[in-house]
Coordinates of C-alpha atoms in Angstrom, one line a residue:
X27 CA 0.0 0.0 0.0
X28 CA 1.6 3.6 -0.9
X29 CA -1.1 5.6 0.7
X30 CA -3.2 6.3 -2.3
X31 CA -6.2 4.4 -0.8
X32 CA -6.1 6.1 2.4
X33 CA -9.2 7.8 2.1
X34 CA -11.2 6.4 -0.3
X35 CA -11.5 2.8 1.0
X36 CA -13.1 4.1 4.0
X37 CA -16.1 4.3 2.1
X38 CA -16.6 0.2 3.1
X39 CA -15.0 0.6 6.1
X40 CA -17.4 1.5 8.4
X41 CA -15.4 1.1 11.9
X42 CA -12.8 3.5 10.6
X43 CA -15.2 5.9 9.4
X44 CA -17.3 6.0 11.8
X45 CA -14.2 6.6 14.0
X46 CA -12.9 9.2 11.6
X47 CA -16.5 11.0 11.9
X48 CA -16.5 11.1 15.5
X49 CA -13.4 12.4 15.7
X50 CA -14.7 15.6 13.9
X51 CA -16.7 16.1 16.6
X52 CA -15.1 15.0 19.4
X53 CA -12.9 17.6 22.3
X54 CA -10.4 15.0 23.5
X55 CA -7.3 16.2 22.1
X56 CA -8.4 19.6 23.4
X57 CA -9.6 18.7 27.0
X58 CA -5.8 16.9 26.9
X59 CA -4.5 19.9 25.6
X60 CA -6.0 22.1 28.2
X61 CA -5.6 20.0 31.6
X62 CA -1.7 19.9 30.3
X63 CA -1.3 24.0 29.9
X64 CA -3.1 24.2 33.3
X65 CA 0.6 22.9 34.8
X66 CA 2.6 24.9 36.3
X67 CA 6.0 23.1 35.0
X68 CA 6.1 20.3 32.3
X69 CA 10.0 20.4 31.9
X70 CA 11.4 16.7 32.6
X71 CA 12.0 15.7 35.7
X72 CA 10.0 18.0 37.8
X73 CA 6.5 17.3 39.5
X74 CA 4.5 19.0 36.6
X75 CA 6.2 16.2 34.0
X76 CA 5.4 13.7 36.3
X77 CA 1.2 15.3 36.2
X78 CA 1.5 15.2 32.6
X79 CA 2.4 11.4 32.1
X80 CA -1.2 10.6 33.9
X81 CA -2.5 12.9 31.7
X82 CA -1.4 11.1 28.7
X83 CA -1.6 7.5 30.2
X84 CA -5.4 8.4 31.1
X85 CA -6.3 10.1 27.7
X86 CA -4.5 7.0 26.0
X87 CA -6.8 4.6 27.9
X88 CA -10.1 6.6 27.7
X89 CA -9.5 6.2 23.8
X90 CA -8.9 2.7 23.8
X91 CA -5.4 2.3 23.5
X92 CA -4.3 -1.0 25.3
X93 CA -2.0 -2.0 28.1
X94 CA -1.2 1.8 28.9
X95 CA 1.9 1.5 30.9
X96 CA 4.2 4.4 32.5
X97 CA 8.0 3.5 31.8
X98 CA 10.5 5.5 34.0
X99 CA 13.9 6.6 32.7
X100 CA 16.9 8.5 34.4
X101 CA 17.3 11.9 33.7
X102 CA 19.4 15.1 34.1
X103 CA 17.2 17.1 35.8
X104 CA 17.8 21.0 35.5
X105 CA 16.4 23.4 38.0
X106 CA 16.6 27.0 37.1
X107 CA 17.0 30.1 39.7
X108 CA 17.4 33.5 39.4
X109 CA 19.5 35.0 36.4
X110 CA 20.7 38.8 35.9
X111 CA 22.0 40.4 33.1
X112 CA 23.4 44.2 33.3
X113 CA 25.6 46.4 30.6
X114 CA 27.8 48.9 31.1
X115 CA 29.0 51.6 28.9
X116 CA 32.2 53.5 30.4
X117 CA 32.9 55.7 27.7
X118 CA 28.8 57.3 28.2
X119 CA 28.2 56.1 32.5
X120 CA 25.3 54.0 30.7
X121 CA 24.6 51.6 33.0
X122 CA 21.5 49.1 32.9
X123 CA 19.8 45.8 33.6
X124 CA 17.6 43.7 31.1
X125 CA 15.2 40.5 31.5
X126 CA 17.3 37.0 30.4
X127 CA 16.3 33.7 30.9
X128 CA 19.0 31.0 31.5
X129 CA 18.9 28.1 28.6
X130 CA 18.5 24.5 30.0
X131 CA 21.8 22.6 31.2
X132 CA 23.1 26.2 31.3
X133 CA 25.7 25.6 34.9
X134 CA 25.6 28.1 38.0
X135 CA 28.1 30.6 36.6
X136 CA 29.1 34.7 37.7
X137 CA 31.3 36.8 35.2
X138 CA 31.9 40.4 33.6
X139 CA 33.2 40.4 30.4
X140 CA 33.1 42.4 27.0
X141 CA 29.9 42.5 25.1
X142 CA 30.5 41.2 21.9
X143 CA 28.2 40.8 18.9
X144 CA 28.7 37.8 16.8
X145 CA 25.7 38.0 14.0
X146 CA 23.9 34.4 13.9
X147 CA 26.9 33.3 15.4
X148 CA 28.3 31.2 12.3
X149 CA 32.2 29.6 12.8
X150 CA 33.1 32.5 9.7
X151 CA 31.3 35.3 12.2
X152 CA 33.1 33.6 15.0
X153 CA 36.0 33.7 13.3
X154 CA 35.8 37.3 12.3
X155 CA 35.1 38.1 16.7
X156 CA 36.9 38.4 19.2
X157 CA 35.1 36.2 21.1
X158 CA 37.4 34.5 23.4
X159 CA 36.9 35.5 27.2
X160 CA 33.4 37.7 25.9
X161 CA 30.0 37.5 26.1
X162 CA 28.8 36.3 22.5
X163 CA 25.4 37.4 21.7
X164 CA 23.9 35.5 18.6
X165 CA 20.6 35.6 16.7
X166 CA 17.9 32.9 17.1
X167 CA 17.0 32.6 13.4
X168 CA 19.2 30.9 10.8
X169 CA 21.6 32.9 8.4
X170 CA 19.2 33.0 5.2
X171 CA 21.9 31.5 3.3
X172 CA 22.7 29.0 5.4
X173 CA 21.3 26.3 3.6
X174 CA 20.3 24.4 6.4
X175 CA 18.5 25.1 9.7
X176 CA 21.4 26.5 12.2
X177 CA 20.5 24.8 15.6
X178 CA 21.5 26.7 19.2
X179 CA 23.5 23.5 20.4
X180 CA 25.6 24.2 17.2
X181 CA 26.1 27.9 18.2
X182 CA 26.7 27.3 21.6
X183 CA 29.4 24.5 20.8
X184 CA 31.1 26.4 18.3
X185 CA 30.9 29.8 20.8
X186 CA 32.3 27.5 23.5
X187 CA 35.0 26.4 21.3
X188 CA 36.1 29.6 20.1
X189 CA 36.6 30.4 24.2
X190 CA 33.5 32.5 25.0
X191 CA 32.6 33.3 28.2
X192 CA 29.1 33.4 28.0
X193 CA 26.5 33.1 25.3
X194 CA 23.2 35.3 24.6
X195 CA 20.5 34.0 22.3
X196 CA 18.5 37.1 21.0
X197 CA 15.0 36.4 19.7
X198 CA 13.8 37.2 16.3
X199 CA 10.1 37.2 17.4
X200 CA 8.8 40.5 18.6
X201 CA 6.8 41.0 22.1
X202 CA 9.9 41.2 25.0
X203 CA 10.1 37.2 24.7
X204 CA 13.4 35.9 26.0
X205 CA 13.5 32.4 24.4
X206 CA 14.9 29.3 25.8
X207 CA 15.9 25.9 24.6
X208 CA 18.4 23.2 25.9
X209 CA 22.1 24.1 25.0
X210 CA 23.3 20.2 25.4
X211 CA 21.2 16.7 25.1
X212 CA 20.9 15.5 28.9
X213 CA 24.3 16.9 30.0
X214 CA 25.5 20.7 31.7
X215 CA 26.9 22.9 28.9
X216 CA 30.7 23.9 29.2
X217 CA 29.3 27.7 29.2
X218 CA 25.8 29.1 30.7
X219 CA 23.8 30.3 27.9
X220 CA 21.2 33.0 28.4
X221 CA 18.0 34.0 26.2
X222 CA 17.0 37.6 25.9
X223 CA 14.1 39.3 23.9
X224 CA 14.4 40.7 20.2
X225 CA 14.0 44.4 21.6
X226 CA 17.1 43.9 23.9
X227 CA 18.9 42.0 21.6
X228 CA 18.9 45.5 19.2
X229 CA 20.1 46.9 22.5
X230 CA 23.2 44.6 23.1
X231 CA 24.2 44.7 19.5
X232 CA 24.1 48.6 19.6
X233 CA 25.9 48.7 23.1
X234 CA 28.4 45.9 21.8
X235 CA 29.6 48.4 19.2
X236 CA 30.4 50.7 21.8
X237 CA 32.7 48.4 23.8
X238 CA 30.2 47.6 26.8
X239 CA 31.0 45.0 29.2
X240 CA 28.7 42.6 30.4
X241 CA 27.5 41.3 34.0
X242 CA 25.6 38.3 33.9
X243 CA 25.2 35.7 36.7
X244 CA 22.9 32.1 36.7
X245 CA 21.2 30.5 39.3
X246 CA 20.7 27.1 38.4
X247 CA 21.5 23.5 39.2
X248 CA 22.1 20.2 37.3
X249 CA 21.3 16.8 39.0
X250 CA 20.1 13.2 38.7
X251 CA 16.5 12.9 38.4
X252 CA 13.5 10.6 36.8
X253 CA 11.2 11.1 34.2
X254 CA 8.8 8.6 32.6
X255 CA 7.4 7.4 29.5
X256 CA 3.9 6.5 28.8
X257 CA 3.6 3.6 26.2
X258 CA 0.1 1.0 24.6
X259 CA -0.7 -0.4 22.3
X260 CA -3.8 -0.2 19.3
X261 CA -3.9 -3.1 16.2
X262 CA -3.5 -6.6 15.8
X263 CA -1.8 -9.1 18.3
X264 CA -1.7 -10.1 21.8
X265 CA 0.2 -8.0 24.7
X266 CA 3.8 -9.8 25.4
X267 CA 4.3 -10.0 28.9
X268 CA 6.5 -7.6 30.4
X269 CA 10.6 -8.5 31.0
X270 CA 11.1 -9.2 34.4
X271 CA 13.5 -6.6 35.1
X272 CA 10.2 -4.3 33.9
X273 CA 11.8 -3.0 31.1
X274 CA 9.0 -3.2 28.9
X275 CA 7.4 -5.0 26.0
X276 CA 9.6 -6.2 23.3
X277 CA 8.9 -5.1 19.0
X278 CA 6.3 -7.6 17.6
X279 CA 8.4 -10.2 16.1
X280 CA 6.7 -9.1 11.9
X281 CA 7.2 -5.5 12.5
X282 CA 5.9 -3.0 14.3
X283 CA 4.9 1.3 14.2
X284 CA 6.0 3.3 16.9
X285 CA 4.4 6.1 16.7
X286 CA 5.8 8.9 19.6
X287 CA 5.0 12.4 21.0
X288 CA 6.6 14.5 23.2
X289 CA 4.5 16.0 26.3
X290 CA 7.1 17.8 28.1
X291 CA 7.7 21.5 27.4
X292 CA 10.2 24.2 28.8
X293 CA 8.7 25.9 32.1
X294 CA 8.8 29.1 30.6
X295 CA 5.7 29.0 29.7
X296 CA 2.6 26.7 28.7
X297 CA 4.1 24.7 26.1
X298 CA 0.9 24.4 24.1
X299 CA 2.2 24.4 20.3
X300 CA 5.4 23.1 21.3
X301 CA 4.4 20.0 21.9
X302 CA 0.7 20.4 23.9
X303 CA -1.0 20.5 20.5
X304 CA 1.2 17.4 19.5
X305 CA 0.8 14.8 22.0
X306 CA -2.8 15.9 21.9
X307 CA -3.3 15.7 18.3
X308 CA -1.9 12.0 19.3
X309 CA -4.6 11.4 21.9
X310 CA -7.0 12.2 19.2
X311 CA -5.9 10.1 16.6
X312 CA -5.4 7.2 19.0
X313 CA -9.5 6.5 19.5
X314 CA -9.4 6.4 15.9
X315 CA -6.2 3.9 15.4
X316 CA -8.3 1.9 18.0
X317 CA -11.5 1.5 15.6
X318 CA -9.0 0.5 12.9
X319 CA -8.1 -2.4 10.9
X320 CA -4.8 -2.3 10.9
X321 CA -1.8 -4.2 9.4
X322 CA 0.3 -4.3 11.8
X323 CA 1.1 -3.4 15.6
X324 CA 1.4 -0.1 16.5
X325 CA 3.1 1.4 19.7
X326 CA 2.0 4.7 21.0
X327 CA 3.9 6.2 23.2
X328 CA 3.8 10.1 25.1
X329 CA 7.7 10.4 25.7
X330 CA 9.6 13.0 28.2
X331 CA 12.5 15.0 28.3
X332 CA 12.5 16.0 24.4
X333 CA 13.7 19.1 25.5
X334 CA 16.2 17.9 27.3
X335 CA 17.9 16.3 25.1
X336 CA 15.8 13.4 23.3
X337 CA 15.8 11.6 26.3
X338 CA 12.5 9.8 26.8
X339 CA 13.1 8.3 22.9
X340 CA 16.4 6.6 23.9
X341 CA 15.1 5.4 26.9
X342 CA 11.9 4.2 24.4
X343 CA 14.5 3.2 22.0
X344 CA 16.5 1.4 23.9
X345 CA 13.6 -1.0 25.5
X346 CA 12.9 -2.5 22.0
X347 CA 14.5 -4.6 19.2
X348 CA 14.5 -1.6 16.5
X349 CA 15.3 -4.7 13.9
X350 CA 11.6 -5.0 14.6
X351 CA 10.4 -2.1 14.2
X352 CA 9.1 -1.2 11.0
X353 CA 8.6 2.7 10.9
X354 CA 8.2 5.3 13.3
X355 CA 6.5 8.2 13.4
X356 CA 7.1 11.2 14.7
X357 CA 4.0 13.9 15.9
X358 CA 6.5 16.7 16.9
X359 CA 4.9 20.4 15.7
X360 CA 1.3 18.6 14.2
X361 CA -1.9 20.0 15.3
X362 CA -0.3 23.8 15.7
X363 CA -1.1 25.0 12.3
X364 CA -3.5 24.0 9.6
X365 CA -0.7 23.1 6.9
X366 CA 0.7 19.8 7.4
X367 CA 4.3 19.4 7.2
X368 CA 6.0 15.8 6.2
X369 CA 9.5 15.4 6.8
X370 CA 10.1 11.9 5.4
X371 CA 14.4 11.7 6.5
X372 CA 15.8 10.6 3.5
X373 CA 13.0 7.9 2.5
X374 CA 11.7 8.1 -0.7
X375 CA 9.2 5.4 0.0
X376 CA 8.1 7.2 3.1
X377 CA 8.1 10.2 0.7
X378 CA 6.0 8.4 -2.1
X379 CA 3.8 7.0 1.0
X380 CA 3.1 11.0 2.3
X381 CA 1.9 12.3 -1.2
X382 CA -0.1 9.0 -1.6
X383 CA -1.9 9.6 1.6
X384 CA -2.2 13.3 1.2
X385 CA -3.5 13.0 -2.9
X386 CA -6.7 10.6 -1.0
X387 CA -7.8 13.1 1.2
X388 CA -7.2 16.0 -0.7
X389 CA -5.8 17.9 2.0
X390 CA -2.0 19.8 1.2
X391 CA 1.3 18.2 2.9
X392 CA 4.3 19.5 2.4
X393 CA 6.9 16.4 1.9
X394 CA 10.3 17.4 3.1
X395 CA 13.4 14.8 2.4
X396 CA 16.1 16.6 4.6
X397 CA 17.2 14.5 7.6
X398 CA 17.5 15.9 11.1
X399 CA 19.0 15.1 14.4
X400 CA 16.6 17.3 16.3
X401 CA 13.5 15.6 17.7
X402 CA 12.1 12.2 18.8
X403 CA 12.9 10.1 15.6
X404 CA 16.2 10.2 16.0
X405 CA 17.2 7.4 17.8
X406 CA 15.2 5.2 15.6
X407 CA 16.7 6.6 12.1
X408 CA 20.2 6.1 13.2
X409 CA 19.6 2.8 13.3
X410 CA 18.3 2.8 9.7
X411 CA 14.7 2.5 10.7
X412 CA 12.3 5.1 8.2
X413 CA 11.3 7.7 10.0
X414 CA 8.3 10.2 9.1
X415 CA 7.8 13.4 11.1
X416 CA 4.3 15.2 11.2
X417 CA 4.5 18.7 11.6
X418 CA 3.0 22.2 10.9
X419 CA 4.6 25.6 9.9
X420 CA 3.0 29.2 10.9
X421 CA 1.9 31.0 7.1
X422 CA 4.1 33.6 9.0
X423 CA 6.8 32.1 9.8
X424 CA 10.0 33.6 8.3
X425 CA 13.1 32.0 7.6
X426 CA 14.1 28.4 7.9
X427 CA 13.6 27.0 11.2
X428 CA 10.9 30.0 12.8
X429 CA 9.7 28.7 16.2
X430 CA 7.6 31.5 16.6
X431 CA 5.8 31.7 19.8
X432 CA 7.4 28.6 20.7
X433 CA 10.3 28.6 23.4
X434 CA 8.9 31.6 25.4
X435 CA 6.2 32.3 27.5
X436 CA 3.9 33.7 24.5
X437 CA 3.7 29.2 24.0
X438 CA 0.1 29.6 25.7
X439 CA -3.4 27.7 24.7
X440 CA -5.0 30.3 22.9
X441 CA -2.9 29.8 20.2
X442 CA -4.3 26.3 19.6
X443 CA -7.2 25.7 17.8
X444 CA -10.2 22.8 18.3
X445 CA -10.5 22.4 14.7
X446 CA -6.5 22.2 13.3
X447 CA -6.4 19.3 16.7
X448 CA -9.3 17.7 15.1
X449 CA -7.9 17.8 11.4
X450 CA -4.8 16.4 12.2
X451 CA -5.9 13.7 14.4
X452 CA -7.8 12.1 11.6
X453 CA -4.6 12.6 9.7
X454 CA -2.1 11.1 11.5
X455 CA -4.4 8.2 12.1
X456 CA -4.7 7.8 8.2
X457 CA -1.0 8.6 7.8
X458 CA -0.2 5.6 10.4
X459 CA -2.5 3.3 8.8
X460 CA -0.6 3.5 5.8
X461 CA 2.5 3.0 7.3
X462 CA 1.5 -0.1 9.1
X463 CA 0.2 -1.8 5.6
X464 CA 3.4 -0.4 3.7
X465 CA 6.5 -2.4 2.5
X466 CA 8.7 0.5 3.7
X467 CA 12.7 -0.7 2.7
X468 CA 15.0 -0.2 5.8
X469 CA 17.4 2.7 5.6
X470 CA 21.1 1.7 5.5
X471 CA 22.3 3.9 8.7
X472 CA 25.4 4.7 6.4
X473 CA 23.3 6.1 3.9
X474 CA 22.0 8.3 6.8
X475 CA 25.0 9.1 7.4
X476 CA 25.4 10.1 4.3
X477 CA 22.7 12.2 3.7
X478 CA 23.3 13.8 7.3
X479 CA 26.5 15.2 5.6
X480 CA 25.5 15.9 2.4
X481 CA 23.0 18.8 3.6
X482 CA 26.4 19.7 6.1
X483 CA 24.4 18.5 9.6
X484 CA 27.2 17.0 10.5
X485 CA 29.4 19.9 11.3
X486 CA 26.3 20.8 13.8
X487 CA 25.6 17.6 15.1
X488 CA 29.8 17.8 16.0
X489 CA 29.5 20.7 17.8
X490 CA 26.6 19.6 19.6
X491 CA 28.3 16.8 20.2
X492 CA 25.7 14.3 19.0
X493 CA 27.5 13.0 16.2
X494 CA 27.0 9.1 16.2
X495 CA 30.7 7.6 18.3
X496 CA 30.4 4.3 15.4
X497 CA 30.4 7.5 12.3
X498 CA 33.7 9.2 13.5

């Protein structure tokens, strides 16, 4: 199956359409979506992550889903504190403080230091800087001819290596909204890295001309910690019992789809696009999976700690046989905006398989072949298993890679709409269908490799320190 039956064989298929109507009507994703952005604190580790995992496990069973389990993992949990940032001008006695936000995994650090502006923060505008012993303030967006979506951990591991101090992420979204967003995967960065909004960023540019020194101090603390996963099961087969040791139920020996959503967020804010309207949107299309005929097993699973670091996926990851596992897919950034994005990774049959699905229904996909490191497939397409990403871009967005509201405290539920959670419930349900009754090749994880450096990730993934040890 390549997907182009997705919608028109519901006609005899009266479980699934039924399911399919309901779901047009139903408010599950968005009572989910609501009692989520009610918590105080969804980052991983802490006592609002730990509310949202019943959350999910309760949603998951009220749809139907089956032998809802919660799977705990080990973390590196980061507590922030206070953080102050003040600039100095000698030369004009301009002296003054602005609101900054420490970035996750940013360690408890004091300094003054010169104020040095270092564009989007590029190795060339590194180069070009005199950034050793500074404070480096950067841009959020991506250079627009980059080529490729320039990721923080990238600027903050080529910053660090080029000896900076400190490093200040400036917004490029109006509205005073320092941003935030992890500067390592589950470990403390080797500098503290600070968000600020896109009004002081034109400040510390303008000052940073001048020769203003900078006094910045974190508050924050890095320790061991537990988060948890929240995994069932919908589709054919019986439950395998669980591994003595508890660490959970093995990949159906003829394949299966894990399909995985993030319900952490940063405590900044509410976290509802980023990824409320996600693991929602998963919720949703779960009652409908449950109605389905479907091909072949399917794990669904609400993971943790995406912020973090990918964390909840490794531990999900590394529970399973990925030789078994067929295809995942990933709802990171579905259910925010009406236009579906498909990032198929390199797969041209998972490509072939979106535009099948989306021709059926007639509603527009964008298919997007470019690999990334950055969210919850990850650990699966390293290990050559085809990977598709749901996902859905702003119509304002500018830029590659524009998180918009998300990252700051503007994340809140009003953003979210009923409707787009509906929508794309009943699409990923469709879009997981036809994955489970696809004949979807394995990717070689050297042609991943491959691909990884042909659109020049790797350099990133390097600095970030995330490039695969076995592809060195």
């Amino acid at each position: 199956m390549d997907g182009s039956d997705a919608g028109g064989s519901l006609a005899g298929d009266d479980p699934a359409a039924a399911a399919l109507g309901r779901a047009w009507l139903a408010d599950d994703s968005w009572e989910l979506l609501t009692r989520l952005t009610e918590l105080d604190d969804r980052l991983g580790g802490h006592p609002g992550d730990r509310r949202a995992a019943e959350l999910v496990a309760d949603a998951f069973e009220s749809a139907g889903v089956r032998a809802v389990r919660e799977r705990p993992f080990d973390v590196n949990r980061w507590t922030r504190g206070t953080t102050d940032l003040a600039v100095a001008v000698p030369d004009r006695g301009v002296e003054r403080s602005f609101e900054a936000v420490a970035l996750p995994y940013s360690p408890a650090h004091e300094c003054e230091a010169p104020l040095v502006d270092v564009g989007y923060g590029t190795p060339a505008e590194l180069d070009e800087a005199e950034v050793a012993g500074a404070v480096a303030v950067t841009r959020t967006a991506t250079p627009p001819d980059f080529g490729r979506p320039y990721h923080r951990a990238e600027k903050v591991g080529h910053a660090a290596a080029a000896g900076a101090e400190a490093f200040v992420f400036t917004n490029h979204v109006p509205g005073q909204l320092p941003p935030t967003g992890s500067l390592r995967f589950d470990a403390e960065a080797a500098i503290p890295g600070l968000g600020v909004s896109r009004e002081t960023g034109e400040w510390l540019r303008e000052y940073a001309s001048e020769g203003a020194r900078a006094h910045l101090r974190v508050d924050a603390e890095t320790e061991p910690g537990t988060s948890r996963n929240v995994v069932g099961r919908v589709g054919p087969g019986t439950e395998p019992e669980p591994d003595p040791d508890d660490r959970g139920e093995r990949a159906a020996p003829d394949g299966e789809v894990v399909v995985v959503a993030h319900f952490d967020a940063h405590d900044v804010g509410e976290g509802a696009l980023d990824n409320g309207c996600g693991i929602a949107t998963l919720a949703g299309a779960a009652r409908i999976l449950s109605a389905m005929d479907l091909d072949r097993p399917v794990r669904l699973a609400g993971v943790s700690c995406e912020e973090l670091g990918l964390v909840g996926s490794e531990a999900l990851a590394d529970r399973l046989d990925l030789d078994g596992v067929h295809a995942v897919v990933n709802v990171d950034g579905a259910g925010r905006y009406r236009d579906l994005s498909a990032l198929v990774h390199a797969s041209d049959a998972m490509g072939d398989l979106a535009e099948g699905v989306a021709d059926a229904v007639g509603h527009p996909v964008d298919v997007q072949e470019r690999p990334h490191p950055y969210s919850d497939h990850w650990p699966f397409l390293r290990a050559g298993v085809p990977a598709l990403q749901l996902h859905s871009k702003s119509p304002d967005a500018e830029g590659t890679w524009d998180r918009g509201w998300t990252h700051t405290r503007a994340d809140t539920r009003d953003k979210a709409d009923r409707r787009t959670l509906r929508e794309h419930a009943m699409l990923v349900a469709l879009f997981v269908r036809a994955v489970a009754a696809s004949d979807l090749p394995r990717l070689d994880p050297a042609a991943v490799r491959d691909a990884l450096e042909e659109y020049g990730a790797d350099e990133g993934m390097r600095a970030a320190d995330i490039w695969p040890d076995e592809w060195a």
